[in-house]
Amino acid sequence: MAHWGMFEVESAGGDVSAVHPYAGDSEPSPILGNLPGSVRHRARVSGPAVRRGWLESGPGPSDKRGADQFVPVSWDELLDLLAHELRRVVDTHGNRAIFGGSYGWASAGRFHHAQSQIHRFLNMLGGYTRSVHSYSLGATGVIMPRVVGTHWKLFARSTNWDVIADHTDLMVCFGGVPLKNTAVNSGGTSAHPTRGALDRFRDRGGEVVSISPLRDDLHGRCEWIAPIPGTDVAIMLALAYVLASEGLHDKAFLSRYCVGYDRFEDYLLGRTDGVPKTPGWASALSGVPAEQIAALARRMAGGRTMVTVTWSLQRVRFGEQAPWMGVTLAAMLGQIGLPGGGFGHGYGSMNEPGLAPVPYPLPTLFQGANPVPDFIPVAAISDLLLHPGEEFDYDGRRLTYPDIRLVHWAGGNPFHHHQDLARLRRALARPDTIVVHEPYWTPMARHADIVVPSTTSLERDDLACTRNDPLLVAMHRAVPRYADARDDYDTFAALAHRLGFGARFTEGRTAHQWIEHLYEQWRGFVLTDPAHLEAPPFGEFWRRGHVRMRTEDGLSLFSEFRDDPERNPLTTPSGRIEIFSADIDGFGYDDCAGHPRWYEPDEWLGGERAQRFPLHLIANQPKTRLHGQLDHGAVSQASKIRGREPIRIHPSDAAARGLGAGEVVRVFNDRGACLAGVVLDDQVRAGVVQLATGAWYDPLDPSDPDSMCVHGNPNVLTADVGASWLSHGCSGQHALVQVERFDGVLPPIKAFDPPL
Ligand SMILES: Nc1nc2c(c(=O)[nH]1)N[C@H]1C(S)=C(S)[C@@H](COP(=O)(O)OP(=O)(O)OC[C@H]3O[C@@H](n4cnc5c(=O)[nH]c(N)nc54)[C@H](O)[C@@H]3O)O[C@H]1N2
Ligand SMILES: Nc1nc2c(c(=O)[nH]1)N[C@H]1C(S)=C(S)[C@@H](COP(=O)(O)OP(=O)(O)OC[C@H]3O[C@@H](n4cnc5c(=O)[nH]c(N)nc54)[C@H](O)[C@@H]3O)O[C@H]1N2
Ligand SMILES: [Mo]
């Protein structure tokens, strides 16, 4: 099992030679094609390594990180050095000086899950400064609990695809429903139902409006509206304006199930600021004709309508507003909680919304408790390292950045996920020590002082499952361990022994015994469920390869609330949907007010900055891989142009710059530059370019943090600013850029060659 699907492998010579998708999967992901050859790829970390400068001069800040040589050491030397350094930092600076947030997707598998392993280890060490929320849902994770009392239920207990296919008349999809993203769910996925559901929905007469800068964010028949990126909230407001001014809004729903509509309406109609949010107003901002917006609003009020918002729309500055306004619009239509109506967040973002959940807990490795109270919102990593001791605002609180001396990472890649990589490099020069556990020489591993070689999930047994998938899967080891790599569990166990809590960490179990233990714990629980389908003893499960769990089918989001709002209130302060939040209003932030509203973005085609950088870059999820994982795999490599990540550009924008298909361009702004390969595509809105995340950062001059990336990592271009003071969510989806032909000698790609 991988995050992108279930499969069996053939192996030869210690590597994967072929991959066969699970027969029950109607649409296996092409990303599976990156697996053959991945285990013994030259980019693997073959043994423990320590940065030369750190080994020779000891711990301390260094701008050599990312440009230094590495010295191979034995496992015993590595473990002694690392245990000693952890002890030194804890004894001299306290546990809060360790940043163990360690964000990232790592690999599928419940036991060897890298985050669970490192957090369990660091908790037993006495704790660490942690991070909260995700790059995926930084703004949503903070705003939605305040608006609807939850964020995870929006996905895990979302309206089922079957219900949409059977009941919905109209889907209005902000950000489309990109099939490419439904390849993936965190923890694995055994079926890919989205394409089939959309087809059944349309066959029944359902209609889709896809609002997105990219036509291919919706597969098949739809009405495509391509606004100026970042203006969705203005369009939603204008839709709401038409409903309100024509009396099409559901006043009974708003008064029974919501609070604060009146406050919002004062803004909507312009009573508070003198600006009615009319279709004409939104048209000037978005470029979408006013009549088209007005007609759409009337259509939405005329039948069973589902408003969906992809996660990308909140991964921008002011990212709270799109999901909040999406809920508000759906509330005005009055269909929240009805089959096929209401609101959805993340259809087409992940293979999770629309899929039926498992109604009981999954096998989980206990991580223990973290005694250190300090935390950061996850996308504040550079701020944390650059501003020790400084105060910052977050979700109505005043917090302080601790003084971090040691950064410990396992299972993530900040050079994939973080913004403004030049700034990140300066931040990573600050701590005394950086430790990275990685199977591959990713850019993050190259910026470490201590590199701990990890196995991949193909080299170990594990157990996989996830909340919205019926299968619990035995992951059988497919190939032997590569070179001198070890399971993170074995590394943490050996460190724990050196630090005096080995027996507590392992509880005396081998990895395989842990897997059996987690399974049997889960089985004991499931057997008490009278409706459970199957739960054989571990041995039988392991031989059979998977068991089928019960799922809750036919859900409609918030139907219990709609049926009886007194007995099933939302867990918001009012128990209802907060169109106006008195709490947020009380925080007094200038970038997130008490109700959803339009804020002019910093990076958009309508602003002053567009004079200098006139193209809007969409830095979205890659079709050919998961993030930066297996960027060296065959499917990812086949998409590259002269080794560079493809950038899609409208033919008119290419012509204006004299660019042809297949040429290499320099994409730049005042934060950085990268090379990319041109793909001409009229499915991209004019004025927009699209460059996915995930090309491994490959600086022309590794000793210069501002150096151009020769490979095409868009995060050299994105700004390191939070969505707002409320959430500090990742805002990496958008950046303004300019593009020009690269006429120089094409530098080689070195990202996949191990460092010296
Ligand atoms: N500009 C821009 N940036 C973005 C986004 C965007 O939309 N635009 N999207 C953001 C989002 S939503 C996300 S989730 C992040 C994703 O960012 P990440 O999750 O950090 O990216 P991955 O490449 O998946 O990193 C996982 C790493 O774990 C390693 N790994 C795999 N298995 C193991 C293991 O068993 N042990 C160890 N130690 N390591 C292992 C892999 O080799 C890989 O390097 O990126 C974010 N960044
Ligand atoms: N194949 C593949 N699938 C993935 C991942 C992957 O790496 N590879 N990553 C997974 C992860 S961790 C996550 S969090 C999800 C992320 O899910 P999302 O964040 O929803 O995915 P993105 O592809 O970044 O963005 C979806 C679409 O939003 C559109 N969009 C961008 N800006 C705007 C805008 O201003 N207005 C409108 N209307 N549309 C806009 C873009 O055209 C883009 O294709 O994807 C998951 N799925
Ligand atoms: Mo994500």
mmCIF file of N, CA and C in Angstrom, residues 526-632:
data_model
loop_
_atom_site.group_PDB
_atom_site.id
_atom_site.type_symbol
_atom_site.label_atom_id
_atom_site.label_comp_id
_atom_site.label_asym_id
_atom_site.label_seq_id
_atom_site.Cartn_x
_atom_site.Cartn_y
_atom_site.Cartn_z
ATOM 1 N N VAL A 526 -13.087 -4.212 17.538
ATOM 2 C CA VAL A 526 -14.032 -4.421 16.440
ATOM 3 C C VAL A 526 -14.996 -5.566 16.747
ATOM 4 N N LEU A 527 -14.505 -6.585 17.460
ATOM 5 C CA LEU A 527 -15.365 -7.738 17.750
ATOM 6 C C LEU A 527 -16.548 -7.363 18.648
ATOM 7 N N THR A 528 -16.447 -6.205 19.325
ATOM 8 C CA THR A 528 -17.587 -5.752 20.146
ATOM 9 C C THR A 528 -18.642 -5.049 19.292
ATOM 10 N N ASP A 529 -18.346 -4.810 18.032
ATOM 11 C CA ASP A 529 -19.297 -4.152 17.131
ATOM 12 C C ASP A 529 -20.150 -5.234 16.470
ATOM 13 N N PRO A 530 -21.456 -5.312 16.809
ATOM 14 C CA PRO A 530 -22.278 -6.419 16.296
ATOM 15 C C PRO A 530 -22.333 -6.448 14.763
ATOM 16 N N ALA A 531 -22.123 -5.301 14.119
ATOM 17 C CA ALA A 531 -22.257 -5.256 12.658
ATOM 18 C C ALA A 531 -20.925 -5.425 11.930
ATOM 19 N N HIS A 532 -19.856 -5.763 12.676
ATOM 20 C CA HIS A 532 -18.559 -5.839 11.993
ATOM 21 C C HIS A 532 -18.568 -6.927 10.931
ATOM 22 N N LEU A 533 -17.787 -6.748 9.918
ATOM 23 C CA LEU A 533 -17.821 -7.682 8.794
ATOM 24 C C LEU A 533 -16.902 -8.870 9.025
ATOM 25 N N GLU A 534 -15.623 -8.576 9.281
ATOM 26 C CA GLU A 534 -14.686 -9.680 9.493
ATOM 27 C C GLU A 534 -13.510 -9.171 10.302
ATOM 28 N N ALA A 535 -13.010 -10.013 11.159
ATOM 29 C CA ALA A 535 -11.846 -9.657 11.967
ATOM 30 C C ALA A 535 -11.146 -10.943 12.393
ATOM 31 N N PRO A 536 -10.501 -11.629 11.456
ATOM 32 C CA PRO A 536 -9.838 -12.892 11.786
ATOM 33 C C PRO A 536 -8.618 -12.653 12.666
ATOM 34 N N PRO A 537 -8.127 -13.694 13.341
ATOM 35 C CA PRO A 537 -6.891 -13.554 14.112
ATOM 36 C C PRO A 537 -5.750 -13.089 13.210
ATOM 37 N N PHE A 538 -4.708 -12.525 13.853
ATOM 38 C CA PHE A 538 -3.640 -11.884 13.090
ATOM 39 C C PHE A 538 -3.040 -12.790 12.004
ATOM 40 N N GLY A 539 -2.755 -14.045 12.378
ATOM 41 C CA GLY A 539 -2.087 -14.946 11.429
ATOM 42 C C GLY A 539 -2.870 -15.087 10.138
ATOM 43 N N GLU A 540 -4.171 -15.221 10.277
ATOM 44 C CA GLU A 540 -5.004 -15.392 9.087
ATOM 45 C C GLU A 540 -5.055 -14.092 8.272
ATOM 46 N N PHE A 541 -5.205 -12.986 8.985
ATOM 47 C CA PHE A 541 -5.184 -11.669 8.313
ATOM 48 C C PHE A 541 -3.889 -11.496 7.518
ATOM 49 N N TRP A 542 -2.783 -11.853 8.151
ATOM 50 C CA TRP A 542 -1.486 -11.614 7.514
ATOM 51 C C TRP A 542 -1.355 -12.460 6.248
ATOM 52 N N ARG A 543 -1.878 -13.709 6.297
ATOM 53 C CA ARG A 543 -1.816 -14.584 5.113
ATOM 54 C C ARG A 543 -2.753 -14.086 4.023
ATOM 55 N N ARG A 544 -3.968 -13.686 4.437
ATOM 56 C CA ARG A 544 -4.950 -13.268 3.421
ATOM 57 C C ARG A 544 -4.595 -11.933 2.792
ATOM 58 N N GLY A 545 -3.969 -11.051 3.533
ATOM 59 C CA GLY A 545 -3.513 -9.787 2.946
ATOM 60 C C GLY A 545 -4.398 -8.590 3.239
ATOM 61 N N HIS A 546 -5.696 -8.822 3.468
ATOM 62 C CA HIS A 546 -6.504 -7.684 3.912
ATOM 63 C C HIS A 546 -7.816 -8.167 4.531
ATOM 64 N N VAL A 547 -8.426 -7.321 5.342
ATOM 65 C CA VAL A 547 -9.793 -7.566 5.811
ATOM 66 C C VAL A 547 -10.633 -6.342 5.461
ATOM 67 N N ARG A 548 -11.935 -6.627 5.338
ATOM 68 C CA ARG A 548 -12.853 -5.551 4.960
ATOM 69 C C ARG A 548 -13.545 -5.018 6.211
ATOM 70 N N MET A 549 -13.508 -3.694 6.369
ATOM 71 C CA MET A 549 -14.132 -3.074 7.545
ATOM 72 C C MET A 549 -15.511 -2.534 7.151
ATOM 73 N N ARG A 550 -16.322 -2.345 8.172
ATOM 74 C CA ARG A 550 -17.639 -1.741 7.936
ATOM 75 C C ARG A 550 -17.461 -0.256 7.612
ATOM 76 N N THR A 551 -18.302 0.259 6.754
ATOM 77 C CA THR A 551 -18.269 1.708 6.491
ATOM 78 C C THR A 551 -19.668 2.271 6.684
ATOM 79 N N GLU A 552 -19.731 3.556 6.959
ATOM 80 C CA GLU A 552 -21.025 4.242 7.082
ATOM 81 C C GLU A 552 -21.359 4.838 5.728
ATOM 82 N N ASP A 553 -22.278 4.230 5.046
ATOM 83 C CA ASP A 553 -22.599 4.675 3.692
ATOM 84 C C ASP A 553 -23.724 5.707 3.704
ATOM 85 N N GLY A 554 -23.828 6.448 2.606
ATOM 86 C CA GLY A 554 -24.985 7.325 2.407
ATOM 87 C C GLY A 554 -25.037 8.567 3.275
ATOM 88 N N LEU A 555 -23.885 9.005 3.791
ATOM 89 C CA LEU A 555 -23.897 10.187 4.656
ATOM 90 C C LEU A 555 -24.212 11.472 3.889
ATOM 91 N N SER A 556 -24.886 12.387 4.583
ATOM 92 C CA SER A 556 -25.006 13.774 4.120
ATOM 93 C C SER A 556 -24.442 14.654 5.219
ATOM 94 N N LEU A 557 -23.531 15.526 4.866
ATOM 95 C CA LEU A 557 -22.840 16.345 5.856
ATOM 96 C C LEU A 557 -23.841 17.165 6.685
ATOM 97 N N PHE A 558 -23.702 17.094 7.987
ATOM 98 C CA PHE A 558 -24.517 17.862 8.945
ATOM 99 C C PHE A 558 -26.005 17.498 8.923
ATOM 100 N N SER A 559 -26.359 16.276 8.477
ATOM 101 C CA SER A 559 -27.785 15.912 8.460
ATOM 102 C C SER A 559 -28.347 15.802 9.876
ATOM 103 N N GLU A 560 -27.539 15.338 10.856
ATOM 104 C CA GLU A 560 -28.049 15.221 12.236
ATOM 105 C C GLU A 560 -28.380 16.608 12.780
ATOM 106 N N PHE A 561 -27.518 17.543 12.477
ATOM 107 C CA PHE A 561 -27.722 18.930 12.912
ATOM 108 C C PHE A 561 -29.011 19.478 12.290
ATOM 109 N N ARG A 562 -29.191 19.233 11.025
ATOM 110 C CA ARG A 562 -30.390 19.745 10.374
ATOM 111 C C ARG A 562 -31.645 19.100 10.962
ATOM 112 N N ASP A 563 -31.566 17.783 11.204
ATOM 113 C CA ASP A 563 -32.735 17.073 11.718
ATOM 114 C C ASP A 563 -33.145 17.601 13.099
ATOM 115 N N ASP A 564 -32.162 17.906 13.930
ATOM 116 C CA ASP A 564 -32.486 18.334 15.295
ATOM 117 C C ASP A 564 -31.363 19.203 15.870
ATOM 118 N N PRO A 565 -31.396 20.499 15.547
ATOM 119 C CA PRO A 565 -30.289 21.370 15.963
ATOM 120 C C PRO A 565 -30.223 21.569 17.482
ATOM 121 N N GLU A 566 -31.300 21.296 18.196
ATOM 122 C CA GLU A 566 -31.233 21.423 19.649
ATOM 123 C C GLU A 566 -30.508 20.222 20.254
ATOM 124 N N ARG A 567 -30.829 19.036 19.772
ATOM 125 C CA ARG A 567 -30.166 17.835 20.311
ATOM 126 C C ARG A 567 -28.788 17.618 19.729
ATOM 127 N N ASN A 568 -28.585 18.047 18.512
ATOM 128 C CA ASN A 568 -27.276 17.841 17.864
ATOM 129 C C ASN A 568 -26.671 19.170 17.440
ATOM 130 N N PRO A 569 -26.399 20.039 18.415
ATOM 131 C CA PRO A 569 -25.844 21.345 18.030
ATOM 132 C C PRO A 569 -24.424 21.195 17.488
ATOM 133 N N LEU A 570 -23.997 22.167 16.733
ATOM 134 C CA LEU A 570 -22.588 22.212 16.333
ATOM 135 C C LEU A 570 -21.763 22.633 17.555
ATOM 136 N N THR A 571 -20.483 22.286 17.552
ATOM 137 C CA THR A 571 -19.656 22.678 18.704
ATOM 138 C C THR A 571 -19.027 24.051 18.475
ATOM 139 N N THR A 572 -19.836 24.987 18.030
ATOM 140 C CA THR A 572 -19.421 26.394 17.965
ATOM 141 C C THR A 572 -19.973 27.077 19.219
ATOM 142 N N PRO A 573 -19.508 28.305 19.533
ATOM 143 C CA PRO A 573 -20.035 28.977 20.728
ATOM 144 C C PRO A 573 -21.560 29.061 20.728
ATOM 145 N N SER A 574 -22.166 29.272 19.588
ATOM 146 C CA SER A 574 -23.633 29.408 19.518
ATOM 147 C C SER A 574 -24.328 28.076 19.288
ATOM 148 N N GLY A 575 -23.571 27.037 18.970
ATOM 149 C CA GLY A 575 -24.185 25.760 18.593
ATOM 150 C C GLY A 575 -24.695 25.756 17.164
ATOM 151 N N ARG A 576 -24.547 26.895 16.482
ATOM 152 C CA ARG A 576 -25.046 26.995 15.103
ATOM 153 C C ARG A 576 -23.919 27.408 14.152
ATOM 154 N N ILE A 577 -24.250 27.527 12.900
ATOM 155 C CA ILE A 577 -23.263 27.952 11.910
ATOM 156 C C ILE A 577 -22.973 29.436 12.142
ATOM 157 N N GLU A 578 -21.713 29.782 12.322
ATOM 158 C CA GLU A 578 -21.380 31.167 12.653
ATOM 159 C C GLU A 578 -20.990 31.946 11.394
ATOM 160 N N ILE A 579 -21.990 32.539 10.792
ATOM 161 C CA ILE A 579 -21.722 33.435 9.662
ATOM 162 C C ILE A 579 -21.023 34.680 10.196
ATOM 163 N N PHE A 580 -21.390 35.049 11.404
ATOM 164 C CA PHE A 580 -20.632 36.067 12.135
ATOM 165 C C PHE A 580 -20.076 35.417 13.395
ATOM 166 N N SER A 581 -18.767 35.552 13.618
ATOM 167 C CA SER A 581 -18.144 34.995 14.812
ATOM 168 C C SER A 581 -17.734 36.144 15.727
ATOM 169 N N ALA A 582 -18.416 36.232 16.879
ATOM 170 C CA ALA A 582 -18.080 37.297 17.835
ATOM 171 C C ALA A 582 -16.647 37.125 18.331
ATOM 172 N N ASP A 583 -16.206 35.867 18.471
ATOM 173 C CA ASP A 583 -14.843 35.631 18.953
ATOM 174 C C ASP A 583 -13.812 36.193 17.967
ATOM 175 N N ILE A 584 -13.968 35.843 16.696
ATOM 176 C CA ILE A 584 -12.985 36.331 15.718
ATOM 177 C C ILE A 584 -13.049 37.859 15.631
ATOM 178 N N ASP A 585 -14.260 38.364 15.644
ATOM 179 C CA ASP A 585 -14.427 39.816 15.615
ATOM 180 C C ASP A 585 -13.650 40.458 16.772
ATOM 181 N N GLY A 586 -13.708 39.814 17.941
ATOM 182 C CA GLY A 586 -13.049 40.351 19.126
ATOM 183 C C GLY A 586 -11.525 40.345 19.032
ATOM 184 N N PHE A 587 -10.972 39.490 18.183
ATOM 185 C CA PHE A 587 -9.504 39.457 18.054
ATOM 186 C C PHE A 587 -8.973 40.734 17.399
ATOM 187 N N GLY A 588 -9.822 41.367 16.610
ATOM 188 C CA GLY A 588 -9.427 42.629 16.000
ATOM 189 C C GLY A 588 -8.369 42.522 14.911
ATOM 190 N N TYR A 589 -8.268 41.377 14.273
ATOM 191 C CA TYR A 589 -7.267 41.236 13.193
ATOM 192 C C TYR A 589 -7.676 42.041 11.960
ATOM 193 N N ASP A 590 -6.687 42.590 11.280
ATOM 194 C CA ASP A 590 -7.019 43.347 10.069
ATOM 195 C C ASP A 590 -7.061 42.446 8.833
ATOM 196 N N ASP A 591 -6.795 41.145 9.019
ATOM 197 C CA ASP A 591 -6.825 40.250 7.862
ATOM 198 C C ASP A 591 -7.800 39.084 8.040
ATOM 199 N N CYS A 592 -8.609 39.144 9.073
ATOM 200 C CA CYS A 592 -9.697 38.168 9.232
ATOM 201 C C CYS A 592 -10.700 38.764 10.201
ATOM 202 N N ALA A 593 -11.821 39.259 9.661
ATOM 203 C CA ALA A 593 -12.810 39.979 10.466
ATOM 204 C C ALA A 593 -13.881 39.017 10.979
ATOM 205 N N GLY A 594 -14.948 39.565 11.527
ATOM 206 C CA GLY A 594 -15.984 38.751 12.160
ATOM 207 C C GLY A 594 -16.888 37.988 11.206
ATOM 208 N N HIS A 595 -16.872 38.338 9.943
ATOM 209 C CA HIS A 595 -17.651 37.571 8.952
ATOM 210 C C HIS A 595 -16.835 37.499 7.672
ATOM 211 N N PRO A 596 -17.179 36.573 6.773
ATOM 212 C CA PRO A 596 -16.393 36.469 5.544
ATOM 213 C C PRO A 596 -16.481 37.758 4.731
ATOM 214 N N ARG A 597 -15.397 38.127 4.125
ATOM 215 C CA ARG A 597 -15.405 39.342 3.300
ATOM 216 C C ARG A 597 -14.284 39.275 2.277
ATOM 217 N N TRP A 598 -14.325 40.205 1.377
ATOM 218 C CA TRP A 598 -13.314 40.283 0.328
ATOM 219 C C TRP A 598 -12.103 41.069 0.820
ATOM 220 N N TYR A 599 -10.934 40.475 0.671
ATOM 221 C CA TYR A 599 -9.679 41.183 0.897
ATOM 222 C C TYR A 599 -8.907 41.165 -0.410
ATOM 223 N N GLU A 600 -8.329 42.262 -0.790
ATOM 224 C CA GLU A 600 -7.524 42.266 -2.016
ATOM 225 C C GLU A 600 -6.222 41.517 -1.740
ATOM 226 N N PRO A 601 -5.933 40.470 -2.536
ATOM 227 C CA PRO A 601 -4.701 39.701 -2.282
ATOM 228 C C PRO A 601 -3.451 40.530 -2.569
ATOM 229 N N ASP A 602 -2.319 40.084 -2.017
ATOM 230 C CA ASP A 602 -1.053 40.755 -2.338
ATOM 231 C C ASP A 602 -0.589 40.350 -3.733
ATOM 232 N N GLU A 603 -0.797 39.063 -4.049
ATOM 233 C CA GLU A 603 -0.289 38.535 -5.315
ATOM 234 C C GLU A 603 -1.480 38.194 -6.191
ATOM 235 N N TRP A 604 -1.867 39.150 -7.038
ATOM 236 C CA TRP A 604 -2.951 38.852 -7.985
ATOM 237 C C TRP A 604 -2.850 39.782 -9.173
ATOM 238 N N LEU A 605 -3.512 39.380 -10.261
ATOM 239 C CA LEU A 605 -3.344 40.111 -11.516
ATOM 240 C C LEU A 605 -3.970 41.496 -11.468
ATOM 241 N N GLY A 606 -4.868 41.727 -10.492
ATOM 242 C CA GLY A 606 -5.515 43.037 -10.399
ATOM 243 C C GLY A 606 -4.714 44.058 -9.612
ATOM 244 N N GLY A 607 -3.578 43.650 -9.048
ATOM 245 C CA GLY A 607 -2.845 44.562 -8.172
ATOM 246 C C GLY A 607 -1.639 45.213 -8.849
ATOM 247 N N GLU A 608 -1.018 46.109 -8.114
ATOM 248 C CA GLU A 608 0.110 46.873 -8.626
ATOM 249 C C GLU A 608 1.314 45.989 -8.962
ATOM 250 N N ARG A 609 1.503 44.967 -8.130
ATOM 251 C CA ARG A 609 2.656 44.082 -8.301
ATOM 252 C C ARG A 609 2.665 43.389 -9.671
ATOM 253 N N ALA A 610 1.460 43.245 -10.247
ATOM 254 C CA ALA A 610 1.346 42.572 -11.546
ATOM 255 C C ALA A 610 1.989 43.387 -12.673
ATOM 256 N N GLN A 611 2.256 44.671 -12.432
ATOM 257 C CA GLN A 611 2.976 45.460 -13.453
ATOM 258 C C GLN A 611 4.397 44.914 -13.636
ATOM 259 N N ARG A 612 4.996 44.500 -12.538
ATOM 260 C CA ARG A 612 6.359 43.970 -12.609
ATOM 261 C C ARG A 612 6.386 42.486 -12.923
ATOM 262 N N PHE A 613 5.433 41.770 -12.337
ATOM 263 C CA PHE A 613 5.396 40.309 -12.502
ATOM 264 C C PHE A 613 4.003 39.941 -13.004
ATOM 265 N N PRO A 614 3.817 39.957 -14.328
ATOM 266 C CA PRO A 614 2.461 39.979 -14.881
ATOM 267 C C PRO A 614 1.800 38.617 -15.084
ATOM 268 N N LEU A 615 2.425 37.540 -14.617
ATOM 269 C CA LEU A 615 1.784 36.227 -14.771
ATOM 270 C C LEU A 615 1.462 35.664 -13.385
ATOM 271 N N HIS A 616 0.266 35.053 -13.287
ATOM 272 C CA HIS A 616 -0.136 34.470 -12.005
ATOM 273 C C HIS A 616 0.248 32.987 -11.993
ATOM 274 N N LEU A 617 1.203 32.651 -11.142
ATOM 275 C CA LEU A 617 1.636 31.252 -11.031
ATOM 276 C C LEU A 617 0.710 30.486 -10.084
ATOM 277 N N ILE A 618 0.188 29.364 -10.585
ATOM 278 C CA ILE A 618 -0.528 28.392 -9.746
ATOM 279 C C ILE A 618 0.483 27.296 -9.416
ATOM 280 N N ALA A 619 0.872 27.203 -8.156
ATOM 281 C CA ALA A 619 1.809 26.159 -7.712
ATOM 282 C C ALA A 619 0.970 25.078 -7.028
ATOM 283 N N ASN A 620 0.417 24.163 -7.845
ATOM 284 C CA ASN A 620 -0.538 23.183 -7.308
ATOM 285 C C ASN A 620 0.113 21.810 -7.163
ATOM 286 N N GLN A 621 -0.710 20.814 -6.820
ATOM 287 C CA GLN A 621 -0.169 19.472 -6.578
ATOM 288 C C GLN A 621 0.180 18.803 -7.916
ATOM 289 N N PRO A 622 1.262 18.041 -7.922
ATOM 290 C CA PRO A 622 1.688 17.396 -9.172
ATOM 291 C C PRO A 622 0.818 16.187 -9.536
ATOM 292 N N LYS A 623 0.616 16.031 -10.841
ATOM 293 C CA LYS A 623 -0.154 14.911 -11.361
ATOM 294 C C LYS A 623 0.680 13.634 -11.375
ATOM 295 N N THR A 624 1.996 13.789 -11.488
ATOM 296 C CA THR A 624 2.853 12.646 -11.817
ATOM 297 C C THR A 624 3.560 12.044 -10.606
ATOM 298 N N ARG A 625 3.255 12.536 -9.409
ATOM 299 C CA ARG A 625 3.916 12.007 -8.202
ATOM 300 C C ARG A 625 3.144 12.537 -6.993
ATOM 301 N N LEU A 626 3.557 12.103 -5.806
ATOM 302 C CA LEU A 626 3.053 12.703 -4.565
ATOM 303 C C LEU A 626 4.132 13.663 -4.072
ATOM 304 N N HIS A 627 3.829 14.943 -4.096
ATOM 305 C CA HIS A 627 4.773 15.972 -3.621
ATOM 306 C C HIS A 627 6.143 15.753 -4.274
ATOM 307 N N GLY A 628 7.185 15.691 -3.428
ATOM 308 C CA GLY A 628 8.527 15.465 -3.964
ATOM 309 C C GLY A 628 8.896 13.993 -4.014
ATOM 310 N N GLN A 629 7.960 13.123 -3.594
ATOM 311 C CA GLN A 629 8.342 11.712 -3.475
ATOM 312 C C GLN A 629 8.491 11.069 -4.845
ATOM 313 N N LEU A 630 9.601 10.366 -5.021
ATOM 314 C CA LEU A 630 9.902 9.632 -6.249
ATOM 315 C C LEU A 630 9.877 10.540 -7.482
ATOM 316 N N ASP A 631 10.365 11.735 -7.311
ATOM 317 C CA ASP A 631 10.513 12.652 -8.451
ATOM 318 C C ASP A 631 11.450 12.044 -9.501
ATOM 319 N N HIS A 632 12.303 11.107 -9.057
ATOM 320 C CA HIS A 632 13.201 10.424 -9.990
ATOM 321 C C HIS A 632 12.542 9.228 -10.662
#
